[in-house]
Amino acid sequence: SAVDACETSNGGCSSKAECRRTTPGSRACVCNAGYTGDGVVCLEINPCLENNGGCDRNAECTQIGPNQAVCNCLKGYSGDGKRCTYISLCSQNNGGCSEFAVCNDTELTERTCTCKQDYVGDGFECRGNVFQELLRNSNTSRFYLYLEALSIRDIAGPGPFTVFVPHTDVLNSDPRVKDWTAKGVMAQMLRHHMVGCASLLYDDLKTMTSITSLHGDPIYISYSQNSLLLNNNAEIVLSDAVGTNGVIHVINRVLVP
């Protein structure tokens, strides 16, 4: 009977090939799907070597088997791998920048935040003038409402100013505030918390003994045991909120001329 050339050792074909009988005693070796070669030697086809495996140029092609690959979008891109689109960091939530900042995509996964004109800061936090800033912070918003009610706009000017703001809780709880309002002296009280012609940071105040308020009366300063006191009773509890035209310090008592 005719010799089956494929009967032993797969006919000498590769283990990744099919041995096919042709004429008696002869055979042909055909590489399996996903392999290439002459049938005696069959190598895995790596689809990633040609045209990036059909993946997008902004995707990574990874071989997972013979002539099989997956496409994954590179960092900074989104999609199915066959098609990848650039993700703009600035398109979501202003890129994490302040609402008063301009976000610029610089390169993949990078962006810059720059405060808009008339604002100062690092781009993540941007502040306007001290008058605007009073309203934006709950600690100081009550002081702002008193200024607004009495049309006191001094600290909206070019400055520079230093403003000592009694905490909202203090203004809400001090019974004298109602009396001052009734007597029509609230404007003087408020102006006694403002200093003109200087933007004085906490470290500047530590070196001083007195300053003059916009009301015209002195505010005495003393520093001891890591506390900065005004008129010997009001302590600065939050300091150095810097705006475009000055600085705000929050104090725990009302200053009385």
PDB file of C-alpha atoms in Angstrom:
ATOM      1  CA  SER A   1       0.000   0.000   0.000  1.00  0.00           C
ATOM      2  CA  ALA A   2       1.063   3.633  -0.544  1.00  0.00           C
ATOM      3  CA  VAL A   3       3.217   5.152   2.152  1.00  0.00           C
ATOM      4  CA  ASP A   4       1.494   7.908   4.170  1.00  0.00           C
ATOM      5  CA  ALA A   5       4.135  10.637   4.273  1.00  0.00           C
ATOM      6  CA  CYS A   6       2.273  12.371   7.131  1.00  0.00           C
ATOM      7  CA  GLU A   7       2.003   9.318   9.352  1.00  0.00           C
ATOM      8  CA  THR A   8       5.029   9.871  11.551  1.00  0.00           C
ATOM      9  CA  SER A   9       6.355  13.098  13.120  1.00  0.00           C
ATOM     10  CA  ASN A  10       3.717  15.140  11.292  1.00  0.00           C
ATOM     11  CA  GLY A  11       5.580  14.363   8.101  1.00  0.00           C
ATOM     12  CA  GLY A  12       8.493  16.493   9.160  1.00  0.00           C
ATOM     13  CA  CYS A  13       6.249  19.574   9.126  1.00  0.00           C
ATOM     14  CA  SER A  14       6.274  22.138  11.905  1.00  0.00           C
ATOM     15  CA  SER A  15       4.096  21.390  14.913  1.00  0.00           C
ATOM     16  CA  LYS A  16       2.342  24.639  13.955  1.00  0.00           C
ATOM     17  CA  ALA A  17       1.556  23.272  10.479  1.00  0.00           C
ATOM     18  CA  GLU A  18      -0.833  20.821   8.855  1.00  0.00           C
ATOM     19  CA  CYS A  19       0.685  17.919   6.932  1.00  0.00           C
ATOM     20  CA  ARG A  20      -1.325  17.187   3.783  1.00  0.00           C
ATOM     21  CA  ARG A  21      -0.869  14.047   1.653  1.00  0.00           C
ATOM     22  CA  THR A  22      -0.459  14.898  -1.982  1.00  0.00           C
ATOM     23  CA  THR A  23       0.714  12.090  -4.227  1.00  0.00           C
ATOM     24  CA  PRO A  24       1.607   8.693  -2.748  1.00  0.00           C
ATOM     25  CA  GLY A  25       4.638   9.064  -0.531  1.00  0.00           C
ATOM     26  CA  SER A  26       4.594  12.863  -0.797  1.00  0.00           C
ATOM     27  CA  ARG A  27       3.137  15.581   1.363  1.00  0.00           C
ATOM     28  CA  ALA A  28       2.783  19.357   1.657  1.00  0.00           C
ATOM     29  CA  CYS A  29       3.245  21.348   4.866  1.00  0.00           C
ATOM     30  CA  VAL A  30       0.867  24.275   5.366  1.00  0.00           C
ATOM     31  CA  CYS A  31       1.296  26.649   8.348  1.00  0.00           C
ATOM     32  CA  ASN A  32      -1.719  26.998  10.599  1.00  0.00           C
ATOM     33  CA  ALA A  33      -3.785  30.195  10.684  1.00  0.00           C
ATOM     34  CA  GLY A  34      -1.883  32.948  12.477  1.00  0.00           C
ATOM     35  CA  TYR A  35       1.499  31.521  11.419  1.00  0.00           C
ATOM     36  CA  THR A  36       3.712  32.148   8.425  1.00  0.00           C
ATOM     37  CA  GLY A  37       6.545  30.143   6.849  1.00  0.00           C
ATOM     38  CA  ASP A  38       7.255  27.238   4.530  1.00  0.00           C
ATOM     39  CA  GLY A  39       5.408  24.716   6.683  1.00  0.00           C
ATOM     40  CA  VAL A  40       8.579  23.115   7.960  1.00  0.00           C
ATOM     41  CA  VAL A  41       9.307  26.267   9.900  1.00  0.00           C
ATOM     42  CA  CYS A  42       6.246  28.292  10.986  1.00  0.00           C
ATOM     43  CA  LEU A  43       6.514  31.541  12.924  1.00  0.00           C
ATOM     44  CA  GLU A  44       3.760  33.441  14.728  1.00  0.00           C
ATOM     45  CA  ILE A  45       2.488  36.405  12.772  1.00  0.00           C
ATOM     46  CA  ASN A  46       2.807  39.605  14.867  1.00  0.00           C
ATOM     47  CA  PRO A  47       0.173  41.939  13.415  1.00  0.00           C
ATOM     48  CA  CYS A  48       1.674  44.890  15.334  1.00  0.00           C
ATOM     49  CA  LEU A  49       4.694  44.909  13.018  1.00  0.00           C
ATOM     50  CA  GLU A  50       2.622  46.137  10.107  1.00  0.00           C
ATOM     51  CA  ASN A  51       0.626  49.357  10.142  1.00  0.00           C
ATOM     52  CA  ASN A  52       0.593  49.288  13.989  1.00  0.00           C
ATOM     53  CA  GLY A  53      -1.782  46.322  13.802  1.00  0.00           C
ATOM     54  CA  GLY A  54      -4.590  48.543  12.538  1.00  0.00           C
ATOM     55  CA  CYS A  55      -4.492  50.541  15.773  1.00  0.00           C
ATOM     56  CA  ASP A  56      -4.673  54.318  15.876  1.00  0.00           C
ATOM     57  CA  ARG A  57      -1.277  56.054  15.687  1.00  0.00           C
ATOM     58  CA  ASN A  58      -1.946  57.310  19.236  1.00  0.00           C
ATOM     59  CA  ALA A  59      -2.520  53.757  20.478  1.00  0.00           C
ATOM     60  CA  GLU A  60      -0.282  50.914  21.572  1.00  0.00           C
ATOM     61  CA  CYS A  61      -0.583  47.612  19.724  1.00  0.00           C
ATOM     62  CA  THR A  62       0.011  44.534  21.885  1.00  0.00           C
ATOM     63  CA  GLN A  63       0.256  41.028  20.433  1.00  0.00           C
ATOM     64  CA  ILE A  64      -1.845  38.543  22.424  1.00  0.00           C
ATOM     65  CA  GLY A  65      -1.580  35.481  20.169  1.00  0.00           C
ATOM     66  CA  PRO A  66      -0.829  34.302  16.641  1.00  0.00           C
ATOM     67  CA  ASN A  67      -1.927  37.172  14.367  1.00  0.00           C
ATOM     68  CA  GLN A  68      -3.979  38.562  17.261  1.00  0.00           C
ATOM     69  CA  ALA A  69      -3.522  41.934  18.917  1.00  0.00           C
ATOM     70  CA  VAL A  70      -5.304  44.481  21.088  1.00  0.00           C
ATOM     71  CA  CYS A  71      -5.182  48.254  20.709  1.00  0.00           C
ATOM     72  CA  ASN A  72      -5.060  50.567  23.727  1.00  0.00           C
ATOM     73  CA  CYS A  73      -5.105  54.355  23.488  1.00  0.00           C
ATOM     74  CA  LEU A  74      -2.033  56.061  24.896  1.00  0.00           C
ATOM     75  CA  LYS A  75      -2.200  58.185  28.043  1.00  0.00           C
ATOM     76  CA  GLY A  76      -3.926  61.455  27.259  1.00  0.00           C
ATOM     77  CA  TYR A  77      -6.178  59.888  24.621  1.00  0.00           C
ATOM     78  CA  SER A  78      -9.509  58.101  24.777  1.00  0.00           C
ATOM     79  CA  GLY A  79     -11.259  55.695  22.442  1.00  0.00           C
ATOM     80  CA  ASP A  80     -11.426  52.031  21.469  1.00  0.00           C
ATOM     81  CA  GLY A  81      -7.791  51.857  20.336  1.00  0.00           C
ATOM     82  CA  LYS A  82      -8.725  51.763  16.669  1.00  0.00           C
ATOM     83  CA  ARG A  83      -9.597  55.430  16.997  1.00  0.00           C
ATOM     84  CA  CYS A  84      -8.159  57.600  19.759  1.00  0.00           C
ATOM     85  CA  THR A  85      -8.983  61.233  20.417  1.00  0.00           C
ATOM     86  CA  TYR A  86      -6.992  63.703  22.470  1.00  0.00           C
ATOM     87  CA  ILE A  87      -8.379  64.451  25.942  1.00  0.00           C
ATOM     88  CA  SER A  88      -8.127  68.160  26.689  1.00  0.00           C
ATOM     89  CA  LEU A  89      -7.461  68.594  30.409  1.00  0.00           C
ATOM     90  CA  CYS A  90      -8.898  72.090  30.196  1.00  0.00           C
ATOM     91  CA  SER A  91     -12.218  70.837  28.808  1.00  0.00           C
ATOM     92  CA  GLN A  92     -13.286  69.431  32.173  1.00  0.00           C
ATOM     93  CA  ASN A  93     -13.711  71.649  35.233  1.00  0.00           C
ATOM     94  CA  ASN A  94     -11.348  74.247  33.709  1.00  0.00           C
ATOM     95  CA  GLY A  95      -8.527  71.740  34.198  1.00  0.00           C
ATOM     96  CA  GLY A  96      -8.676  72.162  37.967  1.00  0.00           C
ATOM     97  CA  CYS A  97      -7.675  75.815  37.608  1.00  0.00           C
ATOM     98  CA  SER A  98      -9.438  78.620  39.462  1.00  0.00           C
ATOM     99  CA  GLU A  99     -12.671  79.897  37.930  1.00  0.00           C
ATOM    100  CA  PHE A 100     -10.780  83.197  37.564  1.00  0.00           C
ATOM    101  CA  ALA A 101      -7.905  81.582  35.648  1.00  0.00           C
ATOM    102  CA  VAL A 102      -7.221  80.640  32.039  1.00  0.00           C
ATOM    103  CA  CYS A 103      -6.368  76.968  31.472  1.00  0.00           C
ATOM    104  CA  ASN A 104      -4.010  76.142  28.593  1.00  0.00           C
ATOM    105  CA  ASP A 105      -3.237  72.615  27.388  1.00  0.00           C
ATOM    106  CA  THR A 106       0.524  72.557  26.897  1.00  0.00           C
ATOM    107  CA  GLU A 107       1.281  68.916  26.098  1.00  0.00           C
ATOM    108  CA  LEU A 108      -0.092  65.486  26.872  1.00  0.00           C
ATOM    109  CA  THR A 109      -1.372  65.288  30.454  1.00  0.00           C
ATOM    110  CA  GLU A 110       0.009  68.780  31.120  1.00  0.00           C
ATOM    111  CA  ARG A 111      -1.641  72.181  31.385  1.00  0.00           C
ATOM    112  CA  THR A 112      -0.962  75.597  32.819  1.00  0.00           C
ATOM    113  CA  CYS A 113      -3.258  77.763  34.929  1.00  0.00           C
ATOM    114  CA  THR A 114      -2.834  81.544  34.728  1.00  0.00           C
ATOM    115  CA  CYS A 115      -4.930  84.035  36.697  1.00  0.00           C
ATOM    116  CA  LYS A 116      -6.967  86.405  34.542  1.00  0.00           C
ATOM    117  CA  GLN A 117      -6.287  90.130  34.416  1.00  0.00           C
ATOM    118  CA  ASP A 118      -7.205  91.898  37.684  1.00  0.00           C
ATOM    119  CA  TYR A 119      -6.622  88.704  39.668  1.00  0.00           C
ATOM    120  CA  VAL A 120      -3.532  87.440  41.500  1.00  0.00           C
ATOM    121  CA  GLY A 121      -2.495  83.956  42.561  1.00  0.00           C
ATOM    122  CA  ASP A 122      -0.914  80.751  41.334  1.00  0.00           C
ATOM    123  CA  GLY A 123      -3.670  79.901  38.841  1.00  0.00           C
ATOM    124  CA  PHE A 124      -5.253  77.309  41.093  1.00  0.00           C
ATOM    125  CA  GLU A 125      -6.310  80.028  43.500  1.00  0.00           C
ATOM    126  CA  CYS A 126      -6.871  83.492  42.061  1.00  0.00           C
ATOM    127  CA  ARG A 127      -7.969  86.489  44.093  1.00  0.00           C
ATOM    128  CA  GLY A 128      -9.511  89.787  43.038  1.00  0.00           C
ATOM    129  CA  ASN A 129      -9.385  92.976  45.083  1.00  0.00           C
ATOM    130  CA  VAL A 130      -9.914  92.738  48.836  1.00  0.00           C
ATOM    131  CA  PHE A 131     -13.470  94.072  48.543  1.00  0.00           C
ATOM    132  CA  GLN A 132     -14.426  91.203  46.198  1.00  0.00           C
ATOM    133  CA  GLU A 133     -12.605  88.656  48.311  1.00  0.00           C
ATOM    134  CA  LEU A 134     -14.589  89.509  51.452  1.00  0.00           C
ATOM    135  CA  LEU A 135     -17.763  88.202  49.843  1.00  0.00           C
ATOM    136  CA  ARG A 136     -16.166  84.998  48.532  1.00  0.00           C
ATOM    137  CA  ASN A 137     -15.219  83.735  51.991  1.00  0.00           C
ATOM    138  CA  SER A 138     -17.819  82.869  54.638  1.00  0.00           C
ATOM    139  CA  ASN A 139     -15.410  84.022  57.386  1.00  0.00           C
ATOM    140  CA  THR A 140     -15.515  87.569  56.018  1.00  0.00           C
ATOM    141  CA  SER A 141     -18.789  87.802  54.085  1.00  0.00           C
ATOM    142  CA  ARG A 142     -20.705  89.431  56.955  1.00  0.00           C
ATOM    143  CA  PHE A 143     -18.216  92.311  57.034  1.00  0.00           C
ATOM    144  CA  TYR A 144     -18.758  92.726  53.285  1.00  0.00           C
ATOM    145  CA  LEU A 145     -22.541  92.930  53.733  1.00  0.00           C
ATOM    146  CA  TYR A 146     -22.147  95.746  56.290  1.00  0.00           C
ATOM    147  CA  LEU A 147     -19.882  97.644  53.878  1.00  0.00           C
ATOM    148  CA  GLU A 148     -22.344  97.136  51.044  1.00  0.00           C
ATOM    149  CA  ALA A 149     -25.312  98.236  53.152  1.00  0.00           C
ATOM    150  CA  LEU A 150     -23.526 101.491  54.007  1.00  0.00           C
ATOM    151  CA  SER A 151     -22.070 101.933  50.482  1.00  0.00           C
ATOM    152  CA  ILE A 152     -18.518 101.929  51.851  1.00  0.00           C
ATOM    153  CA  ARG A 153     -16.326 101.269  48.826  1.00  0.00           C
ATOM    154  CA  ASP A 154     -12.944 102.543  50.011  1.00  0.00           C
ATOM    155  CA  ILE A 155     -11.230  99.164  49.712  1.00  0.00           C
ATOM    156  CA  ALA A 156     -12.480  98.614  46.158  1.00  0.00           C
ATOM    157  CA  GLY A 157     -10.026 101.344  45.074  1.00  0.00           C
ATOM    158  CA  PRO A 158      -6.435 100.865  43.874  1.00  0.00           C
ATOM    159  CA  GLY A 159      -5.015 100.679  47.404  1.00  0.00           C
ATOM    160  CA  PRO A 160      -2.942  99.204  48.801  1.00  0.00           C
ATOM    161  CA  PHE A 161      -5.011  98.371  51.893  1.00  0.00           C
ATOM    162  CA  THR A 162      -4.718  96.205  54.969  1.00  0.00           C
ATOM    163  CA  VAL A 163      -8.079  95.051  56.288  1.00  0.00           C
ATOM    164  CA  PHE A 164      -8.710  93.505  59.704  1.00  0.00           C
ATOM    165  CA  VAL A 165     -12.002  91.664  59.428  1.00  0.00           C
ATOM    166  CA  PRO A 166     -13.929  90.467  62.482  1.00  0.00           C
ATOM    167  CA  HIS A 167     -14.985  86.869  61.823  1.00  0.00           C
ATOM    168  CA  THR A 168     -18.575  86.485  60.607  1.00  0.00           C
ATOM    169  CA  ASP A 169     -19.490  84.672  63.858  1.00  0.00           C
ATOM    170  CA  VAL A 170     -18.142  87.602  65.890  1.00  0.00           C
ATOM    171  CA  LEU A 171     -20.163  90.183  63.972  1.00  0.00           C
ATOM    172  CA  ASN A 172     -23.277  88.016  64.274  1.00  0.00           C
ATOM    173  CA  SER A 173     -22.907  87.576  68.023  1.00  0.00           C
ATOM    174  CA  ASP A 174     -21.556  90.943  69.283  1.00  0.00           C
ATOM    175  CA  PRO A 175     -24.605  92.811  70.725  1.00  0.00           C
ATOM    176  CA  ARG A 176     -22.871  96.176  70.254  1.00  0.00           C
ATOM    177  CA  VAL A 177     -23.156  95.912  66.475  1.00  0.00           C
ATOM    178  CA  LYS A 178     -26.905  96.576  66.613  1.00  0.00           C
ATOM    179  CA  ASP A 179     -26.350  99.599  68.867  1.00  0.00           C
ATOM    180  CA  TRP A 180     -23.704 101.059  66.535  1.00  0.00           C
ATOM    181  CA  THR A 181     -26.025 100.573  63.569  1.00  0.00           C
ATOM    182  CA  ALA A 182     -28.929 102.243  65.426  1.00  0.00           C
ATOM    183  CA  LYS A 183     -26.718 105.161  66.461  1.00  0.00           C
ATOM    184  CA  GLY A 184     -25.395 105.620  62.918  1.00  0.00           C
ATOM    185  CA  VAL A 185     -21.748 105.027  63.859  1.00  0.00           C
ATOM    186  CA  MET A 186     -21.307 101.696  62.080  1.00  0.00           C
ATOM    187  CA  ALA A 187     -19.470 103.320  59.137  1.00  0.00           C
ATOM    188  CA  GLN A 188     -16.806 104.716  61.496  1.00  0.00           C
ATOM    189  CA  MET A 189     -16.522 101.319  63.199  1.00  0.00           C
ATOM    190  CA  LEU A 190     -15.972  99.578  59.866  1.00  0.00           C
ATOM    191  CA  ARG A 191     -13.385 102.113  58.673  1.00  0.00           C
ATOM    192  CA  HIS A 192     -11.473 101.593  61.921  1.00  0.00           C
ATOM    193  CA  HIS A 193     -10.728  98.075  60.593  1.00  0.00           C
ATOM    194  CA  MET A 194      -9.054  99.383  57.424  1.00  0.00           C
ATOM    195  CA  VAL A 195      -5.560 100.740  56.907  1.00  0.00           C
ATOM    196  CA  GLY A 196      -4.648 102.667  53.759  1.00  0.00           C
ATOM    197  CA  CYS A 197      -1.413 103.046  51.760  1.00  0.00           C
ATOM    198  CA  ALA A 198       0.034  99.731  52.904  1.00  0.00           C
ATOM    199  CA  SER A 199      -0.406  96.013  52.270  1.00  0.00           C
ATOM    200  CA  LEU A 200       0.895  94.637  55.552  1.00  0.00           C
ATOM    201  CA  LEU A 201       1.480  90.915  55.864  1.00  0.00           C
ATOM    202  CA  TYR A 202       1.540  89.103  59.199  1.00  0.00           C
ATOM    203  CA  ASP A 203       5.355  89.229  59.309  1.00  0.00           C
ATOM    204  CA  ASP A 204       5.281  92.989  58.638  1.00  0.00           C
ATOM    205  CA  LEU A 205       2.815  93.575  61.484  1.00  0.00           C
ATOM    206  CA  LYS A 206       5.005  91.633  63.925  1.00  0.00           C
ATOM    207  CA  THR A 207       7.655  94.350  63.615  1.00  0.00           C
ATOM    208  CA  MET A 208       5.244  97.270  64.198  1.00  0.00           C
ATOM    209  CA  THR A 209       3.720  98.813  67.311  1.00  0.00           C
ATOM    210  CA  SER A 210       0.884 100.873  65.812  1.00  0.00           C
ATOM    211  CA  ILE A 211      -0.817 101.850  62.569  1.00  0.00           C
ATOM    212  CA  THR A 212      -3.523 104.382  61.751  1.00  0.00           C
ATOM    213  CA  SER A 213      -6.900 103.277  60.468  1.00  0.00           C
ATOM    214  CA  LEU A 214      -8.923 105.011  57.727  1.00  0.00           C
ATOM    215  CA  HIS A 215     -11.082 106.335  60.558  1.00  0.00           C
ATOM    216  CA  GLY A 216      -8.014 108.206  61.809  1.00  0.00           C
ATOM    217  CA  ASP A 217      -7.469 106.415  65.114  1.00  0.00           C
ATOM    218  CA  PRO A 218      -4.431 104.292  65.977  1.00  0.00           C
ATOM    219  CA  ILE A 219      -4.548 100.505  66.101  1.00  0.00           C
ATOM    220  CA  TYR A 220      -1.968  99.213  68.580  1.00  0.00           C
ATOM    221  CA  ILE A 221      -0.086  96.030  67.744  1.00  0.00           C
ATOM    222  CA  SER A 222       1.593  93.614  70.129  1.00  0.00           C
ATOM    223  CA  TYR A 223       3.169  90.239  69.440  1.00  0.00           C
ATOM    224  CA  SER A 224       3.876  87.611  72.059  1.00  0.00           C
ATOM    225  CA  GLN A 225       3.680  83.834  72.444  1.00  0.00           C
ATOM    226  CA  ASN A 226       3.057  83.398  68.708  1.00  0.00           C
ATOM    227  CA  SER A 227      -0.024  85.604  68.839  1.00  0.00           C
ATOM    228  CA  LEU A 228      -0.521  88.951  67.159  1.00  0.00           C
ATOM    229  CA  LEU A 229      -2.928  91.169  69.096  1.00  0.00           C
ATOM    230  CA  LEU A 230      -4.578  94.397  68.008  1.00  0.00           C
ATOM    231  CA  ASN A 231      -5.498  96.874  70.754  1.00  0.00           C
ATOM    232  CA  ASN A 232      -4.490  94.149  73.256  1.00  0.00           C
ATOM    233  CA  ASN A 233      -7.614  92.047  72.698  1.00  0.00           C
ATOM    234  CA  ALA A 234      -8.284  91.154  69.073  1.00  0.00           C
ATOM    235  CA  GLU A 235      -6.148  88.273  67.828  1.00  0.00           C
ATOM    236  CA  ILE A 236      -5.383  87.619  64.175  1.00  0.00           C
ATOM    237  CA  VAL A 237      -6.715  84.099  63.596  1.00  0.00           C
ATOM    238  CA  LEU A 238      -6.369  83.881  59.800  1.00  0.00           C
ATOM    239  CA  SER A 239      -3.785  85.933  57.964  1.00  0.00           C
ATOM    240  CA  ASP A 240      -2.332  86.977  54.636  1.00  0.00           C
ATOM    241  CA  ALA A 241      -5.240  86.570  52.208  1.00  0.00           C
ATOM    242  CA  VAL A 242      -3.590  88.635  49.502  1.00  0.00           C
ATOM    243  CA  GLY A 243      -5.712  90.382  46.871  1.00  0.00           C
ATOM    244  CA  THR A 244      -4.787  92.627  43.955  1.00  0.00           C
ATOM    245  CA  ASN A 245      -5.007  95.774  46.069  1.00  0.00           C
ATOM    246  CA  GLY A 246      -4.094  94.614  49.563  1.00  0.00           C
ATOM    247  CA  VAL A 247      -4.351  91.948  52.202  1.00  0.00           C
ATOM    248  CA  ILE A 248      -7.047  90.611  54.563  1.00  0.00           C
ATOM    249  CA  HIS A 249      -6.518  89.357  58.123  1.00  0.00           C
ATOM    250  CA  VAL A 250      -9.380  87.778  60.094  1.00  0.00           C
ATOM    251  CA  ILE A 251      -9.630  88.736  63.768  1.00  0.00           C
ATOM    252  CA  ASN A 252     -11.637  87.259  66.644  1.00  0.00           C
ATOM    253  CA  ARG A 253     -12.980  90.526  68.104  1.00  0.00           C
ATOM    254  CA  VAL A 254     -14.335  93.834  66.872  1.00  0.00           C
ATOM    255  CA  LEU A 255     -11.908  96.770  67.042  1.00  0.00           C
ATOM    256  CA  VAL A 256     -13.308  99.802  68.848  1.00  0.00           C
ATOM    257  CA  PRO A 257     -11.764 103.266  68.244  1.00  0.00           C
TER     258      PRO A 257
END
